PDB file of N, CA and C in Angstrom:
ATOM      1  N   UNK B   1      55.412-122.412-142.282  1.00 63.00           N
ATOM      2  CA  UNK B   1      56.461-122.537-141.285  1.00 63.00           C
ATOM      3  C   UNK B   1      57.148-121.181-141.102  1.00 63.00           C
ATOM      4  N   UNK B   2      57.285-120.704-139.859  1.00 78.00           N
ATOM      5  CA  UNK B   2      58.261-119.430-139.814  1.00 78.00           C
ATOM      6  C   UNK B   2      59.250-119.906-140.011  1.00 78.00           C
ATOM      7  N   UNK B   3      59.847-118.087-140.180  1.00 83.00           N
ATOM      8  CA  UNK B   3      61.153-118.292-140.183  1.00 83.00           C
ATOM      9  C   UNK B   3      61.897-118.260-138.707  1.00 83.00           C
ATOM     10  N   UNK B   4      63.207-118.835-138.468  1.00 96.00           N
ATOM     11  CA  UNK B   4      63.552-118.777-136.775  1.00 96.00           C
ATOM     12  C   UNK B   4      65.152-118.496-137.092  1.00 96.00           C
ATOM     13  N   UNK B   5      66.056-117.729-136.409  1.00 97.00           N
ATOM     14  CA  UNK B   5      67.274-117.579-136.135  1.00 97.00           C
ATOM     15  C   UNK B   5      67.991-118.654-135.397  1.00 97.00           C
ATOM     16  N   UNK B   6      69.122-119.253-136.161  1.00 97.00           N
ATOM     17  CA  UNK B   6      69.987-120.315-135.647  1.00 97.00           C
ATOM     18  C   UNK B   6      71.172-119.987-135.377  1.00 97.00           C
ATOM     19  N   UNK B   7      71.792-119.974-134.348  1.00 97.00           N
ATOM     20  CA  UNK B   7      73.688-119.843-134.155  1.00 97.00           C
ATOM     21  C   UNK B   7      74.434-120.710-135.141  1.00 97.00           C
ATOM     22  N   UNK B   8      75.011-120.047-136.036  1.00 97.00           N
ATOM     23  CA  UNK B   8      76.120-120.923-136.481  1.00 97.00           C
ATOM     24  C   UNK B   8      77.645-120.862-135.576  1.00 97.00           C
ATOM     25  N   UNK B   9      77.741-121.810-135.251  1.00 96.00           N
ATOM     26  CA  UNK B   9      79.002-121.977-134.539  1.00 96.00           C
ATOM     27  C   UNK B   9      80.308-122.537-134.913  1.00 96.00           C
ATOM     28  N   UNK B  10      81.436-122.251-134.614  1.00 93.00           N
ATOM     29  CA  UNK B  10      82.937-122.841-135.320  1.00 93.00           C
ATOM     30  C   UNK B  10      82.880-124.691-135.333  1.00 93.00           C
ATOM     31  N   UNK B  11      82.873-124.909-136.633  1.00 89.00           N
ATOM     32  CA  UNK B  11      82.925-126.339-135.986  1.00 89.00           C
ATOM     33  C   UNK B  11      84.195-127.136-135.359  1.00 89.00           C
ATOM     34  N   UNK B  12      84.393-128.227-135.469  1.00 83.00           N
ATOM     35  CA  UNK B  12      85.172-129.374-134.541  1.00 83.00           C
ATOM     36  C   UNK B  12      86.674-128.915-135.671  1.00 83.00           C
ATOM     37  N   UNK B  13      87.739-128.953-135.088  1.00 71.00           N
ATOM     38  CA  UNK B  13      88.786-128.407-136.139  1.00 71.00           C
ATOM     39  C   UNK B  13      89.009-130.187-136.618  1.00 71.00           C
ATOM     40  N   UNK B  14      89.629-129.734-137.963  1.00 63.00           N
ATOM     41  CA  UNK B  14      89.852-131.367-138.895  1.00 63.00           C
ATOM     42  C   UNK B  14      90.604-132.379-137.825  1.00 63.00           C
ATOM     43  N   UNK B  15      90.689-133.913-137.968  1.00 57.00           N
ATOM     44  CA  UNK B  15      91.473-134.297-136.966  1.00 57.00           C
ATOM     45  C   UNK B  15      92.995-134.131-137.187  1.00 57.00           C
ATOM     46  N   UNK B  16      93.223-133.504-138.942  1.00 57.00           N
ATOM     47  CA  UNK B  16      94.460-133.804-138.884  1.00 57.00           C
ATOM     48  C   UNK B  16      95.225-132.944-138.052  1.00 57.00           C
ATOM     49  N   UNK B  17      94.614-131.725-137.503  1.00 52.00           N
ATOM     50  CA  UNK B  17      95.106-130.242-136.969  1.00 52.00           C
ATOM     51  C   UNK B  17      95.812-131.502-135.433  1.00 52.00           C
ATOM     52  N   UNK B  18      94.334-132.491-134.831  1.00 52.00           N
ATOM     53  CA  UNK B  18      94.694-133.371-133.432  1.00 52.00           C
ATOM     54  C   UNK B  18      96.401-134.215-133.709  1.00 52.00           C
ATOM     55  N   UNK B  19      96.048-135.187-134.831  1.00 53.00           N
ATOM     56  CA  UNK B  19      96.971-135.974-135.342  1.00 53.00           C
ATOM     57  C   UNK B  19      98.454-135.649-135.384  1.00 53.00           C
ATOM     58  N   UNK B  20      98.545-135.019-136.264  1.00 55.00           N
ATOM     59  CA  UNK B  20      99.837-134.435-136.682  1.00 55.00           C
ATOM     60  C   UNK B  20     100.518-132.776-135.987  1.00 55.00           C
ATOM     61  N   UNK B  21      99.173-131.892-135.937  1.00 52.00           N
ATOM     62  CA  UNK B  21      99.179-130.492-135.550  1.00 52.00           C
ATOM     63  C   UNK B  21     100.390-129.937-136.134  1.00 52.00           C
ATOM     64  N   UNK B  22     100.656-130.381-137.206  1.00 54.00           N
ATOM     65  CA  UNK B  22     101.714-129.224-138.237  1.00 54.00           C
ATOM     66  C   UNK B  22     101.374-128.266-138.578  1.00 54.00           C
ATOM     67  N   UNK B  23      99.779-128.382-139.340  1.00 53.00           N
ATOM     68  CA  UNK B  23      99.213-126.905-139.589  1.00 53.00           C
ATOM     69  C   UNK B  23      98.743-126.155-138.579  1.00 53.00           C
ATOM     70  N   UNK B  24      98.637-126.461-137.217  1.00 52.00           N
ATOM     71  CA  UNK B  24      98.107-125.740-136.099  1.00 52.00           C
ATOM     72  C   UNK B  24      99.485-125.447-134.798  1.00 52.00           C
ATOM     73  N   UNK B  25     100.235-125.186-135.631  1.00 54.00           N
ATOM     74  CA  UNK B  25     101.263-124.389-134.139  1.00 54.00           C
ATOM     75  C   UNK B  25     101.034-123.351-133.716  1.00 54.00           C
ATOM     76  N   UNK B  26     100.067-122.439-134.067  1.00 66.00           N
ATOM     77  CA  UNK B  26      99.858-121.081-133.807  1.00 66.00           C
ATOM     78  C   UNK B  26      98.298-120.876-133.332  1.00 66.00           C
ATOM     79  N   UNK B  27      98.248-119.709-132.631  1.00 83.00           N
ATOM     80  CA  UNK B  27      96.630-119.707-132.735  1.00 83.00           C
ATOM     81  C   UNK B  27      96.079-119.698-134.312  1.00 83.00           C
ATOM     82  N   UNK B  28      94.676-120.061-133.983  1.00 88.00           N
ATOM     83  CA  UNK B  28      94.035-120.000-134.671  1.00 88.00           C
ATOM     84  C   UNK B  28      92.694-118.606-135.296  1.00 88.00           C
ATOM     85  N   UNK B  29      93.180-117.427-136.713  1.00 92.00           N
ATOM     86  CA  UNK B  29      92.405-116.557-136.545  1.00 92.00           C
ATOM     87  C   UNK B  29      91.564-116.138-137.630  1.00 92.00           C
ATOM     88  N   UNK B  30      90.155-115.163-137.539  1.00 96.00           N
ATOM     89  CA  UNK B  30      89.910-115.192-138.696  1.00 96.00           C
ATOM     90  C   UNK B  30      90.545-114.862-139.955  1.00 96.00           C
ATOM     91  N   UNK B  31      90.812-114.770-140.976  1.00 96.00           N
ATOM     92  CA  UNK B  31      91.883-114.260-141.785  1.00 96.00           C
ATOM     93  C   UNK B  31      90.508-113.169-142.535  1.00 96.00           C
ATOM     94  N   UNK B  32      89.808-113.569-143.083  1.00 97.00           N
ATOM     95  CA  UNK B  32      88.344-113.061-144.236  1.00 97.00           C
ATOM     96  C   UNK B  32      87.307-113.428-143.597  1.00 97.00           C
ATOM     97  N   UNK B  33      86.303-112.361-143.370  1.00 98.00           N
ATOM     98  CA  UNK B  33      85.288-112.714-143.436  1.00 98.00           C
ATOM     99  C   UNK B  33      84.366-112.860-144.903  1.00 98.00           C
ATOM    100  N   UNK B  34      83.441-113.643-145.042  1.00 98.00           N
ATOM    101  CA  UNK B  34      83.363-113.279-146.223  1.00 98.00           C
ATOM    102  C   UNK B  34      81.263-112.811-146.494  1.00 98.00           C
ATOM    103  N   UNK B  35      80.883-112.507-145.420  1.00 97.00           N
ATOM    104  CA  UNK B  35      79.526-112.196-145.353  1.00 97.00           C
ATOM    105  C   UNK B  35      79.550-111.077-144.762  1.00 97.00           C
ATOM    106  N   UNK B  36      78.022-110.789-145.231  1.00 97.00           N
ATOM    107  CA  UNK B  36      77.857-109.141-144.016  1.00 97.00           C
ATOM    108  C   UNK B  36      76.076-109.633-143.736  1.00 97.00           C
ATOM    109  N   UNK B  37      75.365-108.748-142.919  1.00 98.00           N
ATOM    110  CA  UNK B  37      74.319-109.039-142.498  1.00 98.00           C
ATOM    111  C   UNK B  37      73.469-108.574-143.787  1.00 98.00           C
ATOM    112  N   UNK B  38      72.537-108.804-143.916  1.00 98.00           N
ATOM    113  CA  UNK B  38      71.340-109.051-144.864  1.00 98.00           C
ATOM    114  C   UNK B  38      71.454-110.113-146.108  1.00 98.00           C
ATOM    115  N   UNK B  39      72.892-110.415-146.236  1.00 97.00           N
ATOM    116  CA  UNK B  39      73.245-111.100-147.560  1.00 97.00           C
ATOM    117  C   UNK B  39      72.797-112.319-147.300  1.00 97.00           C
ATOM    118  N   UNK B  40      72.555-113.667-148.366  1.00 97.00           N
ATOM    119  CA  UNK B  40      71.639-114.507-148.797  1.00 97.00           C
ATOM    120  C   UNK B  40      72.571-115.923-148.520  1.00 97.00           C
ATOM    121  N   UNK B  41      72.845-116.797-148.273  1.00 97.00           N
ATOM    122  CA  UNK B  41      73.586-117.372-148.160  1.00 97.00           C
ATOM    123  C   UNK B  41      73.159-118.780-147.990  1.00 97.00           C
ATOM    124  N   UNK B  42      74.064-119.767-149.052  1.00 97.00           N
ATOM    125  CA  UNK B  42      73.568-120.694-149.498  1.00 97.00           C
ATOM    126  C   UNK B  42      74.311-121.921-148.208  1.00 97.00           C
ATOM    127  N   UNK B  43      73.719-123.389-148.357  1.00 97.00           N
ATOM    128  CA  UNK B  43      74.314-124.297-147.508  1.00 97.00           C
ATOM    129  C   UNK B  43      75.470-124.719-148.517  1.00 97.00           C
ATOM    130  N   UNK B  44      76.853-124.457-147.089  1.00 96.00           N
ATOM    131  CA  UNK B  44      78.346-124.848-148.230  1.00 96.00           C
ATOM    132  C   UNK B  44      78.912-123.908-148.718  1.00 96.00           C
ATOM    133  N   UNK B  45      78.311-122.996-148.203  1.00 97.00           N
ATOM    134  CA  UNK B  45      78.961-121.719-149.205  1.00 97.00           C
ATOM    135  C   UNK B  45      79.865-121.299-147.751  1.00 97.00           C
ATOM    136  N   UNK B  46      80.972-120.795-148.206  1.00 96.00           N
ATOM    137  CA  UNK B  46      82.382-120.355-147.025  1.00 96.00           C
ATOM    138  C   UNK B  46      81.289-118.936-146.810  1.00 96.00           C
ATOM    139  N   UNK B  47      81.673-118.937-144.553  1.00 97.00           N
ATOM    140  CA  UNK B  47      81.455-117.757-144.440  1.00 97.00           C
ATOM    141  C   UNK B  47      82.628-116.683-143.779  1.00 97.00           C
ATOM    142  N   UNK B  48      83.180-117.426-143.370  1.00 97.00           N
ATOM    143  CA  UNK B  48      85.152-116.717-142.570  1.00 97.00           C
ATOM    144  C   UNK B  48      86.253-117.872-143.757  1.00 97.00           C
ATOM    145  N   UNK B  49      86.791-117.228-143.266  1.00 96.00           N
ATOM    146  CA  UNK B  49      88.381-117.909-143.662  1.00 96.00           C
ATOM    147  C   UNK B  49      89.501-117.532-142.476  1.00 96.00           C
ATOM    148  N   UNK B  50      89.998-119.049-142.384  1.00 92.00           N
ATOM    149  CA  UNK B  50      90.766-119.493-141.226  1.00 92.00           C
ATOM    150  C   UNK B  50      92.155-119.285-141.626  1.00 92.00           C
ATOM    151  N   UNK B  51      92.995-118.730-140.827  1.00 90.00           N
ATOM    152  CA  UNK B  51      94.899-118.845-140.724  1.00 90.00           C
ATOM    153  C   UNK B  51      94.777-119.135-140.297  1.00 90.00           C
ATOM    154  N   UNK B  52      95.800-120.255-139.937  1.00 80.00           N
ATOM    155  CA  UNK B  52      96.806-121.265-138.764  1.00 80.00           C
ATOM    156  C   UNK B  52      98.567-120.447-138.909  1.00 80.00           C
ATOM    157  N   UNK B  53      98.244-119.802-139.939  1.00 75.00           N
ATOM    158  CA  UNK B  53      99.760-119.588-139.536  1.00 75.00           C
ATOM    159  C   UNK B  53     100.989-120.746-140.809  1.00 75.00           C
ATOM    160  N   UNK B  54     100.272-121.648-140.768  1.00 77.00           N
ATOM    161  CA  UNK B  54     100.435-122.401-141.953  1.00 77.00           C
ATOM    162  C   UNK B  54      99.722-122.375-142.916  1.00 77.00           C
ATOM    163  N   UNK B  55      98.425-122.529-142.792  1.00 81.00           N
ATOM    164  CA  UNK B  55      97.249-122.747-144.310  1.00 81.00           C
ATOM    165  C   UNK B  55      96.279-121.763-143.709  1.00 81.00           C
ATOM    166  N   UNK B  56      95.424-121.548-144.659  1.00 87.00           N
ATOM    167  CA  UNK B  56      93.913-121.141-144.531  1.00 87.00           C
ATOM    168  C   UNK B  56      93.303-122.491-144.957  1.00 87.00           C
ATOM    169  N   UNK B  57      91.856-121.767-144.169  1.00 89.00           N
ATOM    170  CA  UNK B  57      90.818-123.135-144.720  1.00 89.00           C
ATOM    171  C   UNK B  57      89.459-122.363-144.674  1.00 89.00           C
ATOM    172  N   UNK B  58      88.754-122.119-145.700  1.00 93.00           N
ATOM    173  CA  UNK B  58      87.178-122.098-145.363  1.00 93.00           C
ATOM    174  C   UNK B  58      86.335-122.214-144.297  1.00 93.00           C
ATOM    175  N   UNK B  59      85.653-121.928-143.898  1.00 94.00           N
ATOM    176  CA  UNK B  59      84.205-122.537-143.443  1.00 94.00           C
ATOM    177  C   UNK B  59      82.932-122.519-143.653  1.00 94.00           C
ATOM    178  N   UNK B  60      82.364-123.553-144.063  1.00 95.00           N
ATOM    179  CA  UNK B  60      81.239-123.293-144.625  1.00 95.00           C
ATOM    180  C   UNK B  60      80.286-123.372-143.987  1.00 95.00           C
ATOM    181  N   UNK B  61      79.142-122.583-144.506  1.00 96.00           N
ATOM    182  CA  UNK B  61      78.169-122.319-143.610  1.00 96.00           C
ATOM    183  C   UNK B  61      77.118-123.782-143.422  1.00 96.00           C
ATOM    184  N   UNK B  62      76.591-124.396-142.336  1.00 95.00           N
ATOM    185  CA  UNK B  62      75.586-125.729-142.392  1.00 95.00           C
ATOM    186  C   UNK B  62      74.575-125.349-142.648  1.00 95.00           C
ATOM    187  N   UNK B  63      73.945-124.073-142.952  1.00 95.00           N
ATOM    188  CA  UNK B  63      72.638-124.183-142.914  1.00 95.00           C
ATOM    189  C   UNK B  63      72.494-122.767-144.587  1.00 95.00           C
ATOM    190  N   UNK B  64      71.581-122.854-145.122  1.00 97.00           N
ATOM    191  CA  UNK B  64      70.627-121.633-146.247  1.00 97.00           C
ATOM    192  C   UNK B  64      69.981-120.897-145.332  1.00 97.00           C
ATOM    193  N   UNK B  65      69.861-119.693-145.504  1.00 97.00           N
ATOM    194  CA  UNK B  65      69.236-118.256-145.080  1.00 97.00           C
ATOM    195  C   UNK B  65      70.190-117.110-145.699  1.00 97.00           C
ATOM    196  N   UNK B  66      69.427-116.443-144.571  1.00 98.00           N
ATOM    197  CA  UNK B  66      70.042-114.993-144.517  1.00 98.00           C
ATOM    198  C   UNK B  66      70.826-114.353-143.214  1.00 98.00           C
ATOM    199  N   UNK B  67      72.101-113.804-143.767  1.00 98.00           N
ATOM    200  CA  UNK B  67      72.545-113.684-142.641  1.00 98.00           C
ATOM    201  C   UNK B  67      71.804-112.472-141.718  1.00 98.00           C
ATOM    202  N   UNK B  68      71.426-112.193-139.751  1.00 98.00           N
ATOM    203  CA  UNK B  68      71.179-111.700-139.295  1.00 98.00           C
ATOM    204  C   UNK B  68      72.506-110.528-138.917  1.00 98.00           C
ATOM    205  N   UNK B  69      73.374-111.399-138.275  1.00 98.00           N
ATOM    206  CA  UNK B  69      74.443-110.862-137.573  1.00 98.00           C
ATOM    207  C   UNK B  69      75.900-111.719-137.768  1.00 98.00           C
ATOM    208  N   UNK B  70      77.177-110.945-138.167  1.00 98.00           N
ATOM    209  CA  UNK B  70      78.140-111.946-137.986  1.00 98.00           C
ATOM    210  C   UNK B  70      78.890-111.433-136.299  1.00 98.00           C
ATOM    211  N   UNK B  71      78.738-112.462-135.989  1.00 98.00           N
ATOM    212  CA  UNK B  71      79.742-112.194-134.904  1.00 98.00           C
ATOM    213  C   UNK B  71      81.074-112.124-134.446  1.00 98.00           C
ATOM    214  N   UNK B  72      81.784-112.223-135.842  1.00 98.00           N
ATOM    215  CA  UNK B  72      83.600-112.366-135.710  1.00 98.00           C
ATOM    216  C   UNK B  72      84.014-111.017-136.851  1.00 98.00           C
ATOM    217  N   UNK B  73      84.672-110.701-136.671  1.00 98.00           N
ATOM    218  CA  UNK B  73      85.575-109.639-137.444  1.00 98.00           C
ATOM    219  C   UNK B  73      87.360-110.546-137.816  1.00 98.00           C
ATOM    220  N   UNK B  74      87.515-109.940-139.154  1.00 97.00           N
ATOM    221  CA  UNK B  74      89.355-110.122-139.328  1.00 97.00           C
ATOM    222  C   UNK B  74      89.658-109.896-138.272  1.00 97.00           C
ATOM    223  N   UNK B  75      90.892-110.575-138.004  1.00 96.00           N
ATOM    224  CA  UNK B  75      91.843-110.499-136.989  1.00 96.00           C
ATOM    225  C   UNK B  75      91.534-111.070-135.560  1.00 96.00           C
ATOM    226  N   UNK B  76      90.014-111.748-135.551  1.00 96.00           N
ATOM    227  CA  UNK B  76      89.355-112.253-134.111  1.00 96.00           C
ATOM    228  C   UNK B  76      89.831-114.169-134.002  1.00 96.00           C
ATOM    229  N   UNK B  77      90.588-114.179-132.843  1.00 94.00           N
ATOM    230  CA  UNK B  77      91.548-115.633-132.150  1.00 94.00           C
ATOM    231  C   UNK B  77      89.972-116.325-132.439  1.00 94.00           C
ATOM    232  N   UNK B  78      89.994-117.425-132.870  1.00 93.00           N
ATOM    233  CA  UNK B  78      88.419-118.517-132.741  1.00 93.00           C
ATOM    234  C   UNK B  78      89.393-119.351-132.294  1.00 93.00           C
ATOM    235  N   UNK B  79      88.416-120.454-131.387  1.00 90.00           N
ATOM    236  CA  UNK B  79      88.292-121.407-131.346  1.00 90.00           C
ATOM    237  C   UNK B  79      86.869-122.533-131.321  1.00 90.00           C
ATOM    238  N   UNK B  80      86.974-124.026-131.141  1.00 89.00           N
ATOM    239  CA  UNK B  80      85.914-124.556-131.773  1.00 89.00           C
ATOM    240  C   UNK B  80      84.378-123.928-131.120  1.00 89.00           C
ATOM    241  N   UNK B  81      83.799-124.219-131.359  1.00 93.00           N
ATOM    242  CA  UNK B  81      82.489-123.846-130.553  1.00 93.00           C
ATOM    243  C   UNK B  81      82.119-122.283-130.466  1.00 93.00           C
ATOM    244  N   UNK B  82      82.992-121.748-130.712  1.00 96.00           N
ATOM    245  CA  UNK B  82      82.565-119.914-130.684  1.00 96.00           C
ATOM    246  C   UNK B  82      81.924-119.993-131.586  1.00 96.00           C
ATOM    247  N   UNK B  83      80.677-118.627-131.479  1.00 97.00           N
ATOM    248  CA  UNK B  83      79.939-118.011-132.468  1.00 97.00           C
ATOM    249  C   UNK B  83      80.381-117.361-133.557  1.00 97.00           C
ATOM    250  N   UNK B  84      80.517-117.668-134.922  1.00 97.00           N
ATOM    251  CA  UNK B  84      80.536-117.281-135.962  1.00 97.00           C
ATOM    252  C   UNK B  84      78.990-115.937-136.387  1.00 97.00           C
ATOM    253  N   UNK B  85      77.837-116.755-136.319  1.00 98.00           N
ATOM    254  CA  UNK B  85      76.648-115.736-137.389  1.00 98.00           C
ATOM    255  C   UNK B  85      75.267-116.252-136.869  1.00 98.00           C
ATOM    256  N   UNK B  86      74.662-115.260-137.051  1.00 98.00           N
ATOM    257  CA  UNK B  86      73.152-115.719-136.839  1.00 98.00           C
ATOM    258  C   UNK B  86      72.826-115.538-138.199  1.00 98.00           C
ATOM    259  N   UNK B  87      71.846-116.678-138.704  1.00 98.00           N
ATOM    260  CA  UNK B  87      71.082-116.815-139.537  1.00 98.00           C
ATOM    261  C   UNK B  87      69.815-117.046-139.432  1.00 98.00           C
ATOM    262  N   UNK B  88      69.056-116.346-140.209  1.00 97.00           N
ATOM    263  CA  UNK B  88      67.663-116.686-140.564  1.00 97.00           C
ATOM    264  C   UNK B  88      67.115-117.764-141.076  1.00 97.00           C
ATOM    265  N   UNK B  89      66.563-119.216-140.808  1.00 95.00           N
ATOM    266  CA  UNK B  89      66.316-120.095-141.444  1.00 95.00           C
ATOM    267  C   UNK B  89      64.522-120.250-142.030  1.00 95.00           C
ATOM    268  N   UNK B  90      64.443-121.237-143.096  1.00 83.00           N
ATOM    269  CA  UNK B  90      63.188-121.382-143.008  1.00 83.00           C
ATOM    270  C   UNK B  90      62.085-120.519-144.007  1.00 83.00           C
TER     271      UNK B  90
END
């Protein structure tokens, strides 16, 4: 099987951010990245770290590879569905 490059993308924010939105009064930005391109990266393993301004939160990566490309830097506004990283799968 080759290997093939997948978009990892921001996922769906928790519902409690919808529910309550205490921890989300502010934009939302990267705080850490915590990958660079060639590094190895497991499924579950955090690849940014999120401020709200209230909390941070992880994100973990859905898929094992290697990273190709990250596409966010510290200090970059996300929201859901933006591109985080290309990974190598497979």
């Amino acid at each position: 099987m080759a290997a093939r490059i997948v978009e990892i993308r921001m996922p769906k924010f928790p519902e409690c951010w919808d529910s309550c939105g205490n921890c989300r009064t502010e934009d939302v930005f990267v705080q850490s990245v915590l990958v660079r391109a060639g590094e190895s990266i497991g499924f579950d393993e955090p690849l940014i770290v999120l401020e709200t301004g209230k909390t941070a939160m992880d994100i973990p990566s859905p898929r094992a590879g290697t990273i190709v490309e990250v596409k966010v830097d510290e200090g970059d506004l996300i929201d859901e569905g933006d591109l985080i990283a290309l990974v190598e799968v497979g």
